[in-house]
């Protein structure tokens, strides 16, 4: 009996010890991070009134705008009822990253020059638009790896009976801006299941079904025309499974800053393709539509719709460029490109962004297409055309669906496929390039033309786009459509017929006033004569 009591006492002591340990462990464990404070936009709200009513100071609207810039867009005055805004971020979630290593600086020597390409291509023009996937623009293009028959995405992968959304043709060329942050991209990717595109938008109180919308050749006739006459790449991926800043950084440097979509106060240190070009004595420029030379990482103004150019032109975040007038002089307004083409002084490498006509929702895709057509047509009409290569691409997924699982080559990506067209007198006609590529393939192409050393392990391993060209063929004359793109938003105002009516009315009133003035003058003269 004594042995039984002793055993029982030991058991009770063990239980109490374990319980005490658990209590102590719980007491010592850190408190859960505070969640962000959110606000749902109501009719009539502005950022100032929200800041006044929720934060007690209307002047804090700039804080709200900075926190929600990717959702609100470039104009802080446009809010949509039902949008969920972050008022106070709380403790941010840790970044969701893969277990793969990030891109590393390359220690490779200069790449061998592709003599066939270098003898034919003297001008490279790279145009980057915004926020569309391959399936969103070319998902129904004949012969491409487009939308599969019967494709659908669950509304919520966690609810098997929750229904699905199928791809559908968009009826409007202007849509709401979907969330395209890194967290949303990871959720849409869902470890390669590609089933989170709808639910991740709904988590941001955005219409999840919109993500499955797509355009076709009727909506984008010029881009489809280019595809039928030049090269369409259907395995071209964004470099980072995230947003605009990271992908623009990959576009110029072969890696990102590992800062998400944040530009730190001290700027970002990175070596770019332009450093390589400068060191080799190769001419280059970065053309920016409506360039504001006052903006850089030290001078950001959330009230200025153009301040997004700092993210789109990564050079403006790099102190060694911003503080060097000679280097900064290479960043110029897009208008200078047209003059350079006329003067025959276009540089060997030109990077181009368009700002307000970038096709970034809620921007009108037809207006962006027409603006791009103007740039490409100017190149085609210039002396530079005969030895040029134009790469037209889009920076990130924009929240839109794409069905191809992006290969994960390192910690940052690839991200989802983006549309990419390669236009040149030596480009294969109507060719679909099935070779896997990303923005660092553009870097590799430039490096192969000029014998430059790769920047990172990403561009070192990338394909070089040479398969898009046939340098054995004579240079082709430019192929230009006979009619302009159909997707144009007319300037706000009365129609031509209405203007004629208005002019007629104004003219009639003017004649009537003249008649009345004449009659009044006659009466006045008659009175004077009678008085005499």
mmCIF file with all atom_site columns, N, CA and C in Angstrom, residues 152-159 162-165 195-200 202-203 208-209:
data_model
loop_
_atom_site.group_PDB
_atom_site.id
_atom_site.type_symbol
_atom_site.label_atom_id
_atom_site.label_alt_id
_atom_site.label_comp_id
_atom_site.label_asym_id
_atom_site.label_entity_id
_atom_site.label_seq_id
_atom_site.pdbx_PDB_ins_code
_atom_site.Cartn_x
_atom_site.Cartn_y
_atom_site.Cartn_z
_atom_site.occupancy
_atom_site.B_iso_or_equiv
_atom_site.pdbx_formal_charge
_atom_site.auth_seq_id
_atom_site.auth_comp_id
_atom_site.auth_asym_id
_atom_site.auth_atom_id
_atom_site.pdbx_PDB_model_num
ATOM 1  N N  . UNK A 1 152 ? -10.869 26.600 -64.519 1.00 0.00 ? 152 UNK A N  1
ATOM 2  C CA . UNK A 1 152 ? -11.649 27.287 -63.491 1.00 0.00 ? 152 UNK A CA 1
ATOM 3  C C  . UNK A 1 152 ? -10.820 27.368 -62.218 1.00 0.00 ? 152 UNK A C  1
ATOM 4  N N  . UNK A 1 153 ? -11.191 28.299 -61.359 1.00 0.00 ? 153 UNK A N  1
ATOM 5  C CA . UNK A 1 153 ? -10.481 28.509 -60.094 1.00 0.00 ? 153 UNK A CA 1
ATOM 6  C C  . UNK A 1 153 ? -11.514 28.503 -58.982 1.00 0.00 ? 153 UNK A C  1
ATOM 7  N N  . UNK A 1 154 ? -11.256 27.790 -57.895 1.00 0.00 ? 154 UNK A N  1
ATOM 8  C CA . UNK A 1 154 ? -12.224 27.788 -56.788 1.00 0.00 ? 154 UNK A CA 1
ATOM 9  C C  . UNK A 1 154 ? -12.363 29.177 -56.179 1.00 0.00 ? 154 UNK A C  1
ATOM 10 N N  . UNK A 1 155 ? -13.573 29.486 -55.768 1.00 0.00 ? 155 UNK A N  1
ATOM 11 C CA . UNK A 1 155 ? -13.780 30.757 -55.075 1.00 0.00 ? 155 UNK A CA 1
ATOM 12 C C  . UNK A 1 155 ? -12.987 30.774 -53.776 1.00 0.00 ? 155 UNK A C  1
ATOM 13 N N  . UNK A 1 156 ? -13.009 29.657 -53.066 1.00 0.00 ? 156 UNK A N  1
ATOM 14 C CA . UNK A 1 156 ? -12.225 29.523 -51.839 1.00 0.00 ? 156 UNK A CA 1
ATOM 15 C C  . UNK A 1 156 ? -11.708 28.098 -51.767 1.00 0.00 ? 156 UNK A C  1
ATOM 16 N N  . UNK A 1 157 ? -10.400 27.893 -51.932 1.00 0.00 ? 157 UNK A N  1
ATOM 17 C CA . UNK A 1 157 ? -9.854  26.531 -51.915 1.00 0.00 ? 157 UNK A CA 1
ATOM 18 C C  . UNK A 1 157 ? -10.152 25.775 -50.628 1.00 0.00 ? 157 UNK A C  1
ATOM 19 N N  . UNK A 1 158 ? -10.414 26.480 -49.538 1.00 0.00 ? 158 UNK A N  1
ATOM 20 C CA . UNK A 1 158 ? -10.684 25.816 -48.261 1.00 0.00 ? 158 UNK A CA 1
ATOM 21 C C  . UNK A 1 158 ? -12.101 25.278 -48.182 1.00 0.00 ? 158 UNK A C  1
ATOM 22 N N  . UNK A 1 159 ? -12.953 25.673 -49.124 1.00 0.00 ? 159 UNK A N  1
ATOM 23 C CA . UNK A 1 159 ? -14.354 25.212 -49.123 1.00 0.00 ? 159 UNK A CA 1
ATOM 24 C C  . UNK A 1 159 ? -14.618 24.488 -50.431 1.00 0.00 ? 159 UNK A C  1
ATOM 25 N N  . UNK A 1 162 ? -17.669 25.489 -52.407 1.00 0.00 ? 162 UNK A N  1
ATOM 26 C CA . UNK A 1 162 ? -17.861 26.932 -52.531 1.00 0.00 ? 162 UNK A CA 1
ATOM 27 C C  . UNK A 1 162 ? -18.032 27.440 -53.943 1.00 0.00 ? 162 UNK A C  1
ATOM 28 N N  . UNK A 1 163 ? -17.917 26.562 -54.949 1.00 0.00 ? 163 UNK A N  1
ATOM 29 C CA . UNK A 1 163 ? -18.079 27.001 -56.333 1.00 0.00 ? 163 UNK A CA 1
ATOM 30 C C  . UNK A 1 163 ? -16.761 27.437 -56.953 1.00 0.00 ? 163 UNK A C  1
ATOM 31 N N  . UNK A 1 164 ? -16.803 27.680 -58.248 1.00 0.00 ? 164 UNK A N  1
ATOM 32 C CA . UNK A 1 164 ? -15.613 28.073 -58.999 1.00 0.00 ? 164 UNK A CA 1
ATOM 33 C C  . UNK A 1 164 ? -15.942 29.253 -59.904 1.00 0.00 ? 164 UNK A C  1
ATOM 34 N N  . UNK A 1 165 ? -14.886 29.876 -60.415 1.00 0.00 ? 165 UNK A N  1
ATOM 35 C CA . UNK A 1 165 ? -15.013 30.951 -61.399 1.00 0.00 ? 165 UNK A CA 1
ATOM 36 C C  . UNK A 1 165 ? -14.243 30.538 -62.639 1.00 0.00 ? 165 UNK A C  1
ATOM 37 N N  . UNK A 1 195 ? -4.549  28.163 -57.118 1.00 0.00 ? 195 UNK A N  1
ATOM 38 C CA . UNK A 1 195 ? -5.993  28.154 -56.849 1.00 0.00 ? 195 UNK A CA 1
ATOM 39 C C  . UNK A 1 195 ? -6.447  29.288 -55.924 1.00 0.00 ? 195 UNK A C  1
ATOM 40 N N  . UNK A 1 196 ? -5.563  30.273 -55.679 1.00 0.00 ? 196 UNK A N  1
ATOM 41 C CA . UNK A 1 196 ? -5.929  31.315 -54.731 1.00 0.00 ? 196 UNK A CA 1
ATOM 42 C C  . UNK A 1 196 ? -6.210  32.673 -55.347 1.00 0.00 ? 196 UNK A C  1
ATOM 43 N N  . UNK A 1 197 ? -6.391  32.740 -56.667 1.00 0.00 ? 197 UNK A N  1
ATOM 44 C CA . UNK A 1 197 ? -6.542  34.035 -57.337 1.00 0.00 ? 197 UNK A CA 1
ATOM 45 C C  . UNK A 1 197 ? -7.829  34.763 -56.932 1.00 0.00 ? 197 UNK A C  1
ATOM 46 N N  . UNK A 1 198 ? -8.894  34.031 -56.732 1.00 0.00 ? 198 UNK A N  1
ATOM 47 C CA . UNK A 1 198 ? -10.180 34.650 -56.396 1.00 0.00 ? 198 UNK A CA 1
ATOM 48 C C  . UNK A 1 198 ? -10.218 35.033 -54.924 1.00 0.00 ? 198 UNK A C  1
ATOM 49 N N  . UNK A 1 199 ? -9.886  34.101 -54.052 1.00 0.00 ? 199 UNK A N  1
ATOM 50 C CA . UNK A 1 199 ? -10.053 34.328 -52.624 1.00 0.00 ? 199 UNK A CA 1
ATOM 51 C C  . UNK A 1 199 ? -9.105  35.415 -52.116 1.00 0.00 ? 199 UNK A C  1
ATOM 52 N N  . UNK A 1 200 ? -7.917  35.538 -52.705 1.00 0.00 ? 200 UNK A N  1
ATOM 53 C CA . UNK A 1 200 ? -6.993  36.557 -52.199 1.00 0.00 ? 200 UNK A CA 1
ATOM 54 C C  . UNK A 1 200 ? -7.504  37.957 -52.481 1.00 0.00 ? 200 UNK A C  1
ATOM 55 N N  . UNK A 1 202 ? -10.759 38.668 -52.643 1.00 0.00 ? 202 UNK A N  1
ATOM 56 C CA . UNK A 1 202 ? -11.883 38.830 -51.719 1.00 0.00 ? 202 UNK A CA 1
ATOM 57 C C  . UNK A 1 202 ? -11.400 39.187 -50.319 1.00 0.00 ? 202 UNK A C  1
ATOM 58 N N  . UNK A 1 203 ? -10.235 38.704 -49.946 1.00 0.00 ? 203 UNK A N  1
ATOM 59 C CA . UNK A 1 203 ? -9.679  39.055 -48.642 1.00 0.00 ? 203 UNK A CA 1
ATOM 60 C C  . UNK A 1 203 ? -9.342  40.544 -48.563 1.00 0.00 ? 203 UNK A C  1
ATOM 61 N N  . UNK A 1 208 ? -13.317 39.204 -56.485 1.00 0.00 ? 208 UNK A N  1
ATOM 62 C CA . UNK A 1 208 ? -12.419 38.103 -56.805 1.00 0.00 ? 208 UNK A CA 1
ATOM 63 C C  . UNK A 1 208 ? -12.596 37.557 -58.204 1.00 0.00 ? 208 UNK A C  1
ATOM 64 N N  . UNK A 1 209 ? -13.836 37.560 -58.705 1.00 0.00 ? 209 UNK A N  1
ATOM 65 C CA . UNK A 1 209 ? -14.079 37.005 -60.042 1.00 0.00 ? 209 UNK A CA 1
ATOM 66 C C  . UNK A 1 209 ? -13.404 37.829 -61.124 1.00 0.00 ? 209 UNK A C  1
#
